[in-house]
Amino acid sequence: MHFRFGFLSYEISHVIRQRFNKNAEIIGITHSQWRVLVHLSENPNCRQVDLADILDIKPITLVKQLDQLEARNLVRRIKDSDDRRVYRLELTANALPVMQKLWDIADRVEAEVLGALTPDEQALVIRLLCRVKGAICGKEPDMS
Amino acid sequence: MHFRFGFLSYEISHVIRQRFNKNAEIIGITHSQWRVLVHLSENPNCRQVDLADILDIKPITLVKQLDQLEARNLVRRIKDSDDRRVYRLELTANALPVMQKLWDIADRVEAEVLGALTPDEQALVIRLLCRVKGAICGKEPDMS
DNA sequence: TAATATAGTAAGCGAGGGGTATTATATTTG
DNA sequence: CAAATATAATACCCCTCGCTTACTATATTA
């Protein structure tokens, strides 16, 4: 018998992404852009290369997401005065109310998806997944 | 405070997919194709439209996956004699040893990713996620 | 000063997924 | 039975997300 944890987590996160995207369509933000906004809000004033690392994507991938978010006036690139190669990233004032709406959507979708579990079970599964993520975060599997 | 279950499940499943894809690259099978094979093995002799529904993808998306799997001689389309519009899908004999290798990879990746949890906790988180998936499977969120 | 490293970006590619329209075949309805 | 409708698979074209490679500008190191 095999575990199926991979399929389970994939299929559940897929449903969450789909529902988020559908609900956030009128705002014009995708789940991937949403990830950028949230992680940026938690790491203000960071460089693009840092944010890409946090998001576990390549810098060039982040460039395009930022282009779109900047075009929507949600994010600003600010030239660093010490190192003129780098941009510092920050959310615009305009981003705050938009993110509030997106958090509402995200919370609602999650509540629906987790509806089959009691609040205690919800907290438990999140705690367990946090440990899983913490353990693999940044670490490659042992290839020896 | 927000839940983060969406990000957690997404990021964990993303790591699993990446590691699976890297390990299965020499076999030439992606995680998406792997999903097709597994769900087909559990629903032998089904129609394409049924399998697409099980996988929660559109039939046209499945067509391309099946084209690749058929080219790799892992899957066969068989004309249904009762309804000449439909194909019945089946794994080839050739698929069995390949799937054995892929299960080995999948199991190994999962064991690594879940390594931070005790066996009891692993079983627990899988049980909880099974309930979550069972509850949302096929159901749209209540939009009333 | 020369070699090397780093931050951001352009160009172009591929996987995965989808919308719409088409063809062939069933099914339902007048 | 004939006509309208529904269904299964698919062709064509598009999108998003992510990548590799190569380039420019700037820092850092030898």
XYZ file of C-alpha atoms (C1' of nucleotides) in Angstrom:
348
model
C 0.000 0.000 0.000
C 1.309 3.425 -0.948
C 0.894 6.664 0.932
C -0.834 9.064 -1.468
C 0.247 12.092 0.539
C 1.648 13.625 -2.641
C -1.602 13.276 -4.550
C -3.655 14.413 -1.577
C -1.722 17.608 -0.999
C -1.559 18.285 -4.715
C -5.247 17.816 -5.345
C -6.329 19.827 -2.333
C -4.022 22.730 -3.107
C -5.198 22.574 -6.704
C -8.804 23.013 -5.642
C -7.824 25.909 -3.391
C -5.942 27.608 -6.223
C -8.803 27.150 -8.646
C -11.370 28.554 -6.260
C -9.119 31.429 -5.301
C -8.455 32.267 -8.938
C -12.145 32.178 -9.778
C -13.049 34.458 -6.889
C -10.139 36.832 -7.432
C -10.678 37.068 -11.171
C -12.672 40.274 -10.916
C -9.816 41.802 -8.959
C -7.447 40.606 -11.644
C -4.974 38.819 -9.389
C -3.890 35.206 -9.720
C -2.901 32.902 -6.891
C 0.767 33.179 -7.924
C 0.629 36.973 -7.765
C -1.137 36.652 -4.448
C 1.773 34.623 -3.116
C 4.132 37.399 -4.188
C 2.082 40.039 -2.422
C 1.823 38.103 0.824
C 5.475 37.167 1.025
C 6.476 40.702 0.121
C 4.265 42.109 2.845
C 6.079 39.850 5.297
C 9.515 40.814 3.986
C 9.252 44.506 3.280
C 12.006 46.328 1.479
C 13.680 43.177 0.234
C 15.561 42.705 -3.022
C 14.098 40.790 -5.935
C 16.648 38.037 -5.571
C 15.694 37.591 -1.927
C 11.996 37.448 -2.649
C 12.536 34.944 -5.441
C 14.435 32.772 -3.011
C 11.643 32.979 -0.456
C 9.070 32.074 -3.090
C 11.281 29.260 -4.379
C 11.169 30.528 -7.956
C 13.887 31.863 -10.261
C 14.520 35.618 -10.347
C 13.443 35.856 -13.982
C 10.089 34.339 -13.086
C 9.606 36.924 -10.388
C 10.450 39.736 -12.808
C 7.304 39.092 -14.818
C 5.068 38.803 -11.792
C 6.444 42.102 -10.525
C 5.942 43.726 -13.928
C 2.265 42.885 -13.725
C 1.908 43.911 -10.104
C 3.711 47.173 -10.789
C 1.462 47.826 -13.783
C -1.512 47.317 -11.458
C 0.086 49.814 -9.063
C 0.326 47.330 -6.217
C 4.098 47.143 -5.954
C 6.945 49.617 -6.419
C 10.579 49.001 -7.357
C 12.873 51.456 -5.617
C 16.494 51.918 -6.604
C 18.855 51.069 -3.782
C 21.245 53.942 -3.203
C 24.036 51.778 -1.798
C 24.066 49.130 -4.511
C 22.845 50.500 -7.788
C 22.217 47.049 -9.239
C 19.408 46.268 -6.843
C 15.816 47.295 -6.456
C 14.084 47.359 -3.106
C 10.469 46.222 -3.290
C 7.551 47.698 -1.428
C 3.798 47.533 -1.501
C 1.992 50.704 -2.531
C -0.663 52.321 -0.361
C -3.070 51.168 -3.037
C -2.172 47.548 -2.301
C -3.531 47.512 1.230
C -7.274 47.584 0.512
C -6.807 45.175 -2.386
C -4.956 42.739 -0.152
C -7.710 43.001 2.397
C -10.191 41.816 -0.198
C -7.864 39.026 -1.254
C -7.406 37.878 2.330
C -11.169 37.731 2.639
C -11.328 35.508 -0.428
C -8.438 33.327 0.731
C -9.920 32.898 4.197
C -13.324 32.050 2.816
C -11.945 29.457 0.396
C -9.871 27.864 3.128
C -12.787 27.725 5.513
C -14.864 25.976 2.856
C -12.142 23.499 1.998
C -11.434 22.713 5.642
C -15.117 22.562 6.484
C -15.066 18.822 7.020
C -12.686 19.177 9.956
C -13.402 20.487 13.426
C -11.527 23.628 14.460
C -9.204 21.496 16.577
C -8.487 19.209 13.659
C -7.890 22.190 11.404
C -5.339 23.569 13.820
C -3.762 20.143 14.120
C -3.360 19.545 10.406
C -1.901 23.008 9.965
C 0.553 22.395 12.782
C 1.655 19.126 11.230
C 2.031 20.647 7.778
C 4.022 23.517 9.261
C 6.467 21.024 10.664
C 6.683 19.233 7.320
C 7.335 22.447 5.492
C 9.834 23.664 8.059
C 11.809 20.462 7.704
C 12.062 20.531 3.919
C 12.338 24.279 3.518
C 15.508 24.989 1.595
C 16.865 21.517 2.180
C 17.610 19.173 -0.672
C 16.888 15.528 -0.077
C 19.874 13.530 1.047
C 21.302 12.131 -2.174
C 24.155 10.180 -0.610
C -4.328 35.979 11.950
C -4.873 34.005 8.755
C -4.693 30.261 8.272
C -2.062 29.667 5.593
C -3.363 26.187 4.873
C -3.530 27.100 1.191
C 0.089 28.187 1.012
C 1.247 25.256 3.103
C -0.407 22.607 0.980
C 0.661 24.369 -2.200
C 4.290 24.712 -1.217
C 4.595 21.177 0.080
C 2.976 19.632 -2.973
C 5.186 21.834 -5.139
C 8.309 20.426 -3.510
C 6.998 16.895 -3.942
C 6.279 17.488 -7.626
C 9.682 19.013 -8.229
C 11.503 16.158 -6.554
C 9.381 13.571 -8.301
C 9.976 15.213 -11.679
C 13.708 15.364 -11.101
C 13.909 11.701 -10.101
C 11.576 10.524 -12.854
C 13.279 12.540 -15.559
C 15.401 9.644 -16.739
C 12.243 7.581 -17.107
C 10.712 10.436 -19.075
C 7.499 10.737 -17.094
C 6.215 13.903 -15.449
C 4.164 14.097 -12.281
C 1.055 14.938 -14.324
C 1.506 11.870 -16.484
C 2.124 9.881 -13.332
C -1.242 10.983 -12.004
C -2.864 9.760 -15.207
C -1.216 6.364 -14.928
C -2.168 5.850 -11.294
C -5.778 6.891 -11.681
C -6.085 4.808 -14.825
C -4.708 1.771 -13.017
C -7.410 2.234 -10.406
C -10.143 2.702 -12.995
C -9.304 0.197 -15.700
C -11.160 0.220 -18.967
C -12.673 3.652 -18.425
C -13.485 6.233 -21.082
C -11.398 9.354 -21.587
C -14.202 11.568 -20.397
C -14.475 9.584 -17.176
C -10.764 9.700 -16.510
C -10.663 13.439 -17.167
C -13.419 13.868 -14.630
C -11.560 11.800 -12.052
C -8.396 13.810 -12.642
C -10.372 17.056 -12.513
C -9.003 18.244 -15.843
C -10.705 18.948 -19.169
C -10.924 16.168 -21.751
C -8.767 18.112 -24.190
C -6.035 18.334 -21.582
C -6.152 14.599 -21.065
C -5.943 13.977 -24.818
C -2.428 15.369 -24.918
C -1.249 13.458 -21.879
C -2.614 10.260 -23.404
C -0.928 11.022 -26.735
C 2.405 11.115 -24.941
C 1.709 8.043 -22.837
C 0.556 6.123 -25.897
C 3.684 7.190 -27.776
C 5.703 5.808 -24.865
C 3.730 2.574 -25.149
C 2.360 2.794 -21.622
C -1.329 3.224 -22.468
C -3.615 1.911 -25.201
C -6.812 3.393 -26.600
C -9.272 0.674 -27.546
C -12.370 1.335 -29.620
C -15.551 0.543 -27.748
C -17.691 -1.808 -29.792
C -20.975 -0.657 -28.263
C -20.436 3.080 -28.632
C -18.121 3.857 -31.478
C -17.480 7.401 -30.253
C -15.602 6.246 -27.184
C -12.220 4.788 -26.468
C -11.600 2.477 -23.547
C -8.243 3.067 -21.892
C -5.927 0.426 -20.561
C -2.365 0.151 -19.370
C -0.022 -1.910 -21.515
C 1.982 -4.793 -20.118
C 4.968 -2.560 -20.637
C 3.525 -0.067 -18.142
C 3.712 -2.359 -15.138
C 7.480 -2.418 -14.565
C 7.685 1.305 -15.330
C 5.005 2.042 -12.776
C 6.852 -0.054 -10.237
C 9.875 2.190 -10.652
C 7.711 5.281 -10.408
C 6.056 4.048 -7.231
C 9.509 3.536 -5.765
C 10.376 7.135 -6.587
C 7.066 8.461 -5.295
C 7.341 6.521 -2.054
C 10.896 7.646 -1.488
C 10.077 11.307 -2.099
C 7.102 11.113 0.236
C 9.107 9.450 2.955
C 11.711 12.201 2.712
C 9.144 14.983 2.779
C 7.264 13.452 5.704
C 10.471 12.637 7.543
C 9.854 15.262 10.200
C 6.745 13.447 11.395
C 6.494 10.211 13.340
C 4.728 7.316 11.606
C 1.659 7.968 13.741
C 1.636 11.600 12.790
C 2.083 10.715 9.130
C -0.922 8.436 9.275
C -2.866 11.128 11.105
C -2.170 13.903 8.629
C -3.037 11.606 5.752
C -6.296 10.634 7.424
C -7.213 14.268 7.948
C -6.342 15.232 4.378
C -8.365 12.298 3.089
C -11.395 13.661 4.889
C -10.747 17.130 3.479
C -10.453 15.796 -0.026
C -13.470 13.552 0.326
C -15.587 16.480 1.414
C -14.653 18.774 -1.468
C -14.382 16.114 -4.126
C -16.699 17.074 -6.944
C -18.557 19.570 -4.824
C -18.638 23.237 -5.683
C -18.545 25.663 -2.786
C -21.949 26.856 -1.720
C -22.434 30.080 -3.646
C -25.885 30.928 -2.344
C 43.785 47.193 -13.037
C 41.896 42.828 -14.466
C 39.143 39.004 -13.420
C 35.152 37.456 -11.290
C 30.643 37.661 -9.135
C 26.071 39.486 -8.638
C 21.199 41.935 -9.626
C 18.033 42.497 -12.816
C 16.304 41.577 -17.451
C 15.322 40.028 -22.551
C 14.335 36.274 -25.637
C 12.641 32.146 -26.424
C 11.066 27.512 -24.867
C 8.129 23.857 -22.687
C 4.645 21.878 -19.564
C 0.192 22.092 -18.193
C -4.254 23.698 -18.619
C -8.308 25.826 -20.994
C -12.106 27.790 -24.706
C -14.295 27.138 -28.861
C -15.344 24.702 -32.873
C -15.500 20.330 -35.538
C -16.450 15.470 -36.648
C -18.485 11.272 -35.810
C -21.765 8.863 -33.496
C -25.936 8.197 -30.185
C -30.121 9.478 -28.400
C -34.267 11.840 -28.083
C -38.278 13.922 -30.008
C -41.653 15.385 -33.275
C -38.721 7.289 -39.600
C -36.644 12.034 -39.747
C -34.940 15.917 -37.393
C -33.092 17.983 -33.508
C -30.161 17.459 -29.765
C -26.473 15.485 -26.909
C -22.069 13.316 -26.315
C -16.874 11.611 -27.048
C -12.807 12.664 -28.838
C -10.035 16.030 -30.929
C -7.845 20.227 -33.783
C -6.539 24.935 -33.224
C -5.186 28.620 -30.683
C -4.525 30.976 -26.358
C -2.941 31.702 -21.395
C -0.050 31.184 -17.107
C 3.810 29.763 -14.862
C 8.224 28.372 -14.818
C 12.779 27.490 -16.861
C 17.612 28.070 -19.544
C 20.704 30.931 -21.623
C 22.728 35.142 -22.528
C 23.274 40.108 -21.780
C 24.021 44.751 -19.229
C 25.306 47.284 -15.443
C 27.473 47.431 -11.260
C 30.362 45.462 -7.213
C 33.929 42.906 -5.408
C 38.109 40.393 -5.381
C 42.766 39.113 -6.958
